[in-house]
Short mmCIF file of C-alpha atoms and ligand atoms in Angstrom, two decimals:
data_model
loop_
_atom_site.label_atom_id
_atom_site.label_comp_id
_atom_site.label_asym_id
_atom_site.label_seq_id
_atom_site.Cartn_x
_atom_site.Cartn_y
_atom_site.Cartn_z
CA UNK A 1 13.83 95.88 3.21
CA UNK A 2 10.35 96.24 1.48
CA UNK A 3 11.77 94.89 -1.82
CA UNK A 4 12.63 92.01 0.29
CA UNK A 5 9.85 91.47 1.67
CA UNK A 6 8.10 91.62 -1.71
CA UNK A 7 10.52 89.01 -2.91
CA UNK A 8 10.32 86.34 -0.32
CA UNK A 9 6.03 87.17 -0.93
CA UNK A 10 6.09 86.24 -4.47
CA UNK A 11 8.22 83.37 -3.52
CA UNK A 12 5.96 82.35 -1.17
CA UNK A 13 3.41 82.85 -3.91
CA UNK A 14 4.77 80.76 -6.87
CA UNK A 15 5.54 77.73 -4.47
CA UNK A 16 2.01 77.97 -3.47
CA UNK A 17 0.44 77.62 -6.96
CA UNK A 18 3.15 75.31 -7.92
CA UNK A 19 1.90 72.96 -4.80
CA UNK A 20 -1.68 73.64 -6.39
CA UNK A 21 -0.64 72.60 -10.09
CA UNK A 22 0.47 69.49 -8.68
CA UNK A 23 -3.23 67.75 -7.98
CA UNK A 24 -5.69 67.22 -10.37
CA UNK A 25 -8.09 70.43 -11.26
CA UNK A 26 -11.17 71.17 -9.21
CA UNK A 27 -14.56 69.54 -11.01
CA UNK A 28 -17.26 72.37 -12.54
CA UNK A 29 -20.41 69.98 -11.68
CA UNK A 30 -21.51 67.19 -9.55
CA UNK A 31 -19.70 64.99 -11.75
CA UNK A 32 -18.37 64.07 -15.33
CA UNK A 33 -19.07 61.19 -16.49
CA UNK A 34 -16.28 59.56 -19.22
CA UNK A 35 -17.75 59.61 -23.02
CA UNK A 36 -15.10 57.08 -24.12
CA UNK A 37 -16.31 57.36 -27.86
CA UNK A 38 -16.14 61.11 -28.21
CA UNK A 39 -13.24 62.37 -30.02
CA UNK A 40 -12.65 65.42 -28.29
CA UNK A 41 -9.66 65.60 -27.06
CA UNK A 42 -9.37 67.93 -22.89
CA UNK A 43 -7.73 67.39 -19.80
CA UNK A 44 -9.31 64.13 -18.84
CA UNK A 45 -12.34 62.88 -20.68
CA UNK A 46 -15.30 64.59 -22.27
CA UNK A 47 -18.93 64.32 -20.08
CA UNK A 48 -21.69 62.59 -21.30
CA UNK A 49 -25.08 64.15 -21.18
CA UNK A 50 -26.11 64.11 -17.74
CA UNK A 51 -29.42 62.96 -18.77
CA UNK A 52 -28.13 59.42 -19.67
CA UNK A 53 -26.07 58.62 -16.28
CA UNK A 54 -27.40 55.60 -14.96
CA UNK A 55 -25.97 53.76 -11.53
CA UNK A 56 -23.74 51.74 -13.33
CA UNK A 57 -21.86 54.40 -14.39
CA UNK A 58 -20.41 54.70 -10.90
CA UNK A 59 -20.39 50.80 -10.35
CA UNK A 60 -17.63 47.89 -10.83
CA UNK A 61 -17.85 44.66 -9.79
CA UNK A 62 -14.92 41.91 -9.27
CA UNK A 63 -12.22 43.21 -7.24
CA UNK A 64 -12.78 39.94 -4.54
CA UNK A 65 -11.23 38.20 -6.99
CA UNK A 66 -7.45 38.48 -8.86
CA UNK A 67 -8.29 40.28 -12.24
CA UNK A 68 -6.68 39.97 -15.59
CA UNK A 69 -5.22 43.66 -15.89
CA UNK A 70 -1.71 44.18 -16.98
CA UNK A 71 0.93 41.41 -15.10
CA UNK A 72 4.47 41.30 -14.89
CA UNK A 73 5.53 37.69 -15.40
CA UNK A 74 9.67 39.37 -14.35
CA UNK A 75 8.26 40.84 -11.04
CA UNK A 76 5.45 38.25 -10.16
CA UNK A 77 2.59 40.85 -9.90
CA UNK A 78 -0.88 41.51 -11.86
CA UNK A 79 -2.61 45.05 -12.00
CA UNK A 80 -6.07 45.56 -12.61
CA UNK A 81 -7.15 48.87 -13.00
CA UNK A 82 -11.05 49.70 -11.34
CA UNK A 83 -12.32 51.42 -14.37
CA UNK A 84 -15.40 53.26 -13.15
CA UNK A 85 -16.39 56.14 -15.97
CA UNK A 86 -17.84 58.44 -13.13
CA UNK A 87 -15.00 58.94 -11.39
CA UNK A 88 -13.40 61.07 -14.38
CA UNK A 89 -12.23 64.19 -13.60
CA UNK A 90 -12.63 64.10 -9.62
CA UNK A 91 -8.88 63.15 -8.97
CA UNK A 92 -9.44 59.49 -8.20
CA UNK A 93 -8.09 56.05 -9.01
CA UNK A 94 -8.56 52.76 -7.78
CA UNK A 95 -6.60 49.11 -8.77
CA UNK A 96 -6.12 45.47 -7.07
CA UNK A 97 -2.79 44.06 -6.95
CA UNK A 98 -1.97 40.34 -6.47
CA UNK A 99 1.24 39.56 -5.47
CA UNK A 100 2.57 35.95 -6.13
CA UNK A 101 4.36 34.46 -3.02
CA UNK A 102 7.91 35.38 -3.85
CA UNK A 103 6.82 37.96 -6.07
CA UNK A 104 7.23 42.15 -5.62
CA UNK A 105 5.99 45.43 -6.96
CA UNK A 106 9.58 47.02 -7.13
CA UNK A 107 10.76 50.03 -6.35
CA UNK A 108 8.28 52.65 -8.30
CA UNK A 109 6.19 56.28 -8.02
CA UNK A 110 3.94 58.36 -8.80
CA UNK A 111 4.54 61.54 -10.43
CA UNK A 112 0.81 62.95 -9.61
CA UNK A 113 -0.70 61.09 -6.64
CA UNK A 114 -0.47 60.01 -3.12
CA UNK A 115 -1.49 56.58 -2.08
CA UNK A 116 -3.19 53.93 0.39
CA UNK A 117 -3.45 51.12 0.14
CA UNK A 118 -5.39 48.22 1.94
CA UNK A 119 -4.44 44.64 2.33
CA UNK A 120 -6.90 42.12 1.40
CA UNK A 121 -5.65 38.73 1.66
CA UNK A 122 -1.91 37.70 2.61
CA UNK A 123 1.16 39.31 3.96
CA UNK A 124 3.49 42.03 2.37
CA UNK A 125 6.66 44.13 3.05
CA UNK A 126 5.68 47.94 2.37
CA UNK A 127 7.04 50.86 2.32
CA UNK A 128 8.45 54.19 0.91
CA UNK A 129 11.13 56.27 0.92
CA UNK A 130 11.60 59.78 1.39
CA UNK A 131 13.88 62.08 -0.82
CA UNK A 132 17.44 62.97 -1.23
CA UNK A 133 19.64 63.43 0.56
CA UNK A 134 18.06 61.48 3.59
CA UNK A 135 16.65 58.58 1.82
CA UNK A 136 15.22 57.57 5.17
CA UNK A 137 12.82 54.35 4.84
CA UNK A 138 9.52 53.57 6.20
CA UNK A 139 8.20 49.93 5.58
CA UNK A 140 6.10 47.48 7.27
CA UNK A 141 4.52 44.14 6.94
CA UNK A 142 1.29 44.88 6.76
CA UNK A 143 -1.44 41.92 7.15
CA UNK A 144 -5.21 41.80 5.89
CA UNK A 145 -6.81 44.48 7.20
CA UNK A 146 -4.25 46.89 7.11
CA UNK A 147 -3.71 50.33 5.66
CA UNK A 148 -0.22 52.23 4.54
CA UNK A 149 -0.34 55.15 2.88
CA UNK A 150 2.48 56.80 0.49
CA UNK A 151 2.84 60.32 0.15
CA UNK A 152 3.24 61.67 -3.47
CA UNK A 153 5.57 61.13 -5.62
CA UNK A 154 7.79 59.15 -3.28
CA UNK A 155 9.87 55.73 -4.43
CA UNK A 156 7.82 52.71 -2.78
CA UNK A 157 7.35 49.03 -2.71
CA UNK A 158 5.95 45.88 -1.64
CA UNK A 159 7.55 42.25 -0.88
CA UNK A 160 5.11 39.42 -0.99
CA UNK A 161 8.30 37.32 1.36
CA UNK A 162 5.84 35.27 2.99
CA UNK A 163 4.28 31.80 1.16
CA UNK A 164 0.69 33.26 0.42
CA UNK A 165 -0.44 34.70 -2.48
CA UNK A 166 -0.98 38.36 -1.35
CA UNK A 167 -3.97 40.86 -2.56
CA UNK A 168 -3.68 44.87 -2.38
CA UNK A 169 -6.43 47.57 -3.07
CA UNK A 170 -5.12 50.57 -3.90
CA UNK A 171 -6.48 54.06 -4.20
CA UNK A 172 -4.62 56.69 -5.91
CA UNK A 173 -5.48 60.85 -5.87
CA UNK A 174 -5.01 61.35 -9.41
CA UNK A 175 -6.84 59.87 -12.32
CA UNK A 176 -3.29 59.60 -14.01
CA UNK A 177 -1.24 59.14 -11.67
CA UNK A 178 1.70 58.09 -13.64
CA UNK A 179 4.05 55.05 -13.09
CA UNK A 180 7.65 55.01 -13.01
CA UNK A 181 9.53 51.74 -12.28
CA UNK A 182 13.04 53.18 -11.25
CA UNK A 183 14.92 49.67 -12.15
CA UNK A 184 12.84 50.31 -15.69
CA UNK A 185 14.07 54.13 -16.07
CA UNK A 186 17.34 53.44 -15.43
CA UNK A 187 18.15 49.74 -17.51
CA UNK A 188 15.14 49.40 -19.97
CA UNK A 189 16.22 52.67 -21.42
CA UNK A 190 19.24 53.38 -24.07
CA UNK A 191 20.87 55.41 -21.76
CA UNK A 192 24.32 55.46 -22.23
CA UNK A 193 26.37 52.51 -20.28
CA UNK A 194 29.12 54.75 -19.08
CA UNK A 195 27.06 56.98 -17.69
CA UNK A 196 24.71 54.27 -15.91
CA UNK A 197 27.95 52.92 -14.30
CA UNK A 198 28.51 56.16 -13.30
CA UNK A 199 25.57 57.02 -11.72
CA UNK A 200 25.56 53.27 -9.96
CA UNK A 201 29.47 53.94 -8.76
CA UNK A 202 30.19 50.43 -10.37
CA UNK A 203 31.86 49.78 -14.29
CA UNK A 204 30.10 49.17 -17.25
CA UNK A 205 30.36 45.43 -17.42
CA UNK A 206 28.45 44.87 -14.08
CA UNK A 207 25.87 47.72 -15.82
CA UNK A 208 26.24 45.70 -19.26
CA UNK A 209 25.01 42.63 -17.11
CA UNK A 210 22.28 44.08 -15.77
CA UNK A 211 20.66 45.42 -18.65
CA UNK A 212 20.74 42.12 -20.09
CA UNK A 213 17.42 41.25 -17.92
CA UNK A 214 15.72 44.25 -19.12
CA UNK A 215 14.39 43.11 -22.74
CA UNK A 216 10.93 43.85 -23.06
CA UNK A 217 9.02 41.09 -21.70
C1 LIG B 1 9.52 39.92 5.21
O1 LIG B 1 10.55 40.90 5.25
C2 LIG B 1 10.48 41.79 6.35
C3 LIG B 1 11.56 42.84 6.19
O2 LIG B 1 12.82 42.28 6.03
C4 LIG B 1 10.59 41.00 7.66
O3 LIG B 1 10.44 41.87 8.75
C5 LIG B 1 9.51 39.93 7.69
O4 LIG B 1 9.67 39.11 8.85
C6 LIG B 1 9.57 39.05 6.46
N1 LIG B 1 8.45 38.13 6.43
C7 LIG B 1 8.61 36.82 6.27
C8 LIG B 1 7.36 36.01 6.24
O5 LIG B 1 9.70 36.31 6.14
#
């Protein structure tokens, strides 16, 4: 009895920590400011000297307007990434999205952070869905103003179906979250074409098809 008890204890135990290994560590000071040009190499970026923080350290300007971060002529989307150097190491991250009319973020996640997101201009289709084996989907169009938030890890999406360019600001708890695009993972990969049509229930000329689309852009 007491050696079960014990058990189901440490159990309880090591799902704890492993729930606590999943977020980004706790900061040591007020803050940590990135040194980009140091070549030290620790779990996030090394601090420059307190002494020279300034307010613009904290600052960026330009997400009221699309940006030039990374875009995906295939999906009709552009990224740009908020880089703000103060924000490294407290478990943050922050990007604008513009959605073309027609256009979508496709079916992705992240590996290390939650999500919300806020529409700024436009009309999208959003929404997640929740893991195996009940794959149960939440979504909503969501107009400017509105907020939908992802929980971590979780495959979601957004639709820009309406005839409006669309604009998204995102905030992620992680300063890596991660990004995996699950059409990506599965086609843009040499895995094996047997075992794609396999794991798709189809035959390896429909997966032979697909792949096709999935040069690198
Ligand atoms: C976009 O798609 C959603 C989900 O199918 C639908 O509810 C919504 O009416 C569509 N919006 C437009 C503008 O067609």
């Amino acid at each position: 009895m007491v050696g079960v008890l014990l058990l189901v204890v440490t159990l309880l135990a090591l799902g704890a920590g492993h729930g606590v290994l999943a977020f980004d560590p706790n900061p040591l000071q007020d803050f940590c400011v990135a040194d980009t040009t140091s070549k030290v190499r620790v779990n996030g970026l090394p601090c420059k000297d307190p002494a020279t923080v300034v307010a613009d350290d904290f600052f960026f300007s330009g997400v009221d307007k699309p940006g030039r971060g990374t875009a995906s002529r295939r999906y009709g989307f552009t990224a740009l990434s908020v880089q703000i150097p103060g924000l490294n190491t407290l478990g943050a991250s922050h990007a604008r999205v513009d959605v073309a009319p027609g256009g979508a973020f496709p079916p992705h996640y992240h590996p290390r952070a939650s999500e919300t997101a806020v529409v700024l201009q436009g009309s999208v289709y959003f929404g997640f869905v929740t893991s195996y084996p009940d794959n149960k989907l939440f979504a909503k169009v969501l107009r400017r103003g509105d907020v939908f938030a992802v929980p971590q890890g979780l495959v979601h999406f957004l639709h820009n179906n309406g005839s409006e360019p669309a604009a998204l600001y995102a905030t992620l708890s992680s300063q890596n979250p991660g990004l995996v695009l699950v059409a990506d993972a599965l086609f843009a990969a040499p895995l094996p074409g047997d075992l794609l049509a396999k794991t798709l229930l189809t035959d390896k000329a429909t997966v032979d098809k697909i792949r096709e689309n999935f040069h690198r852009p």
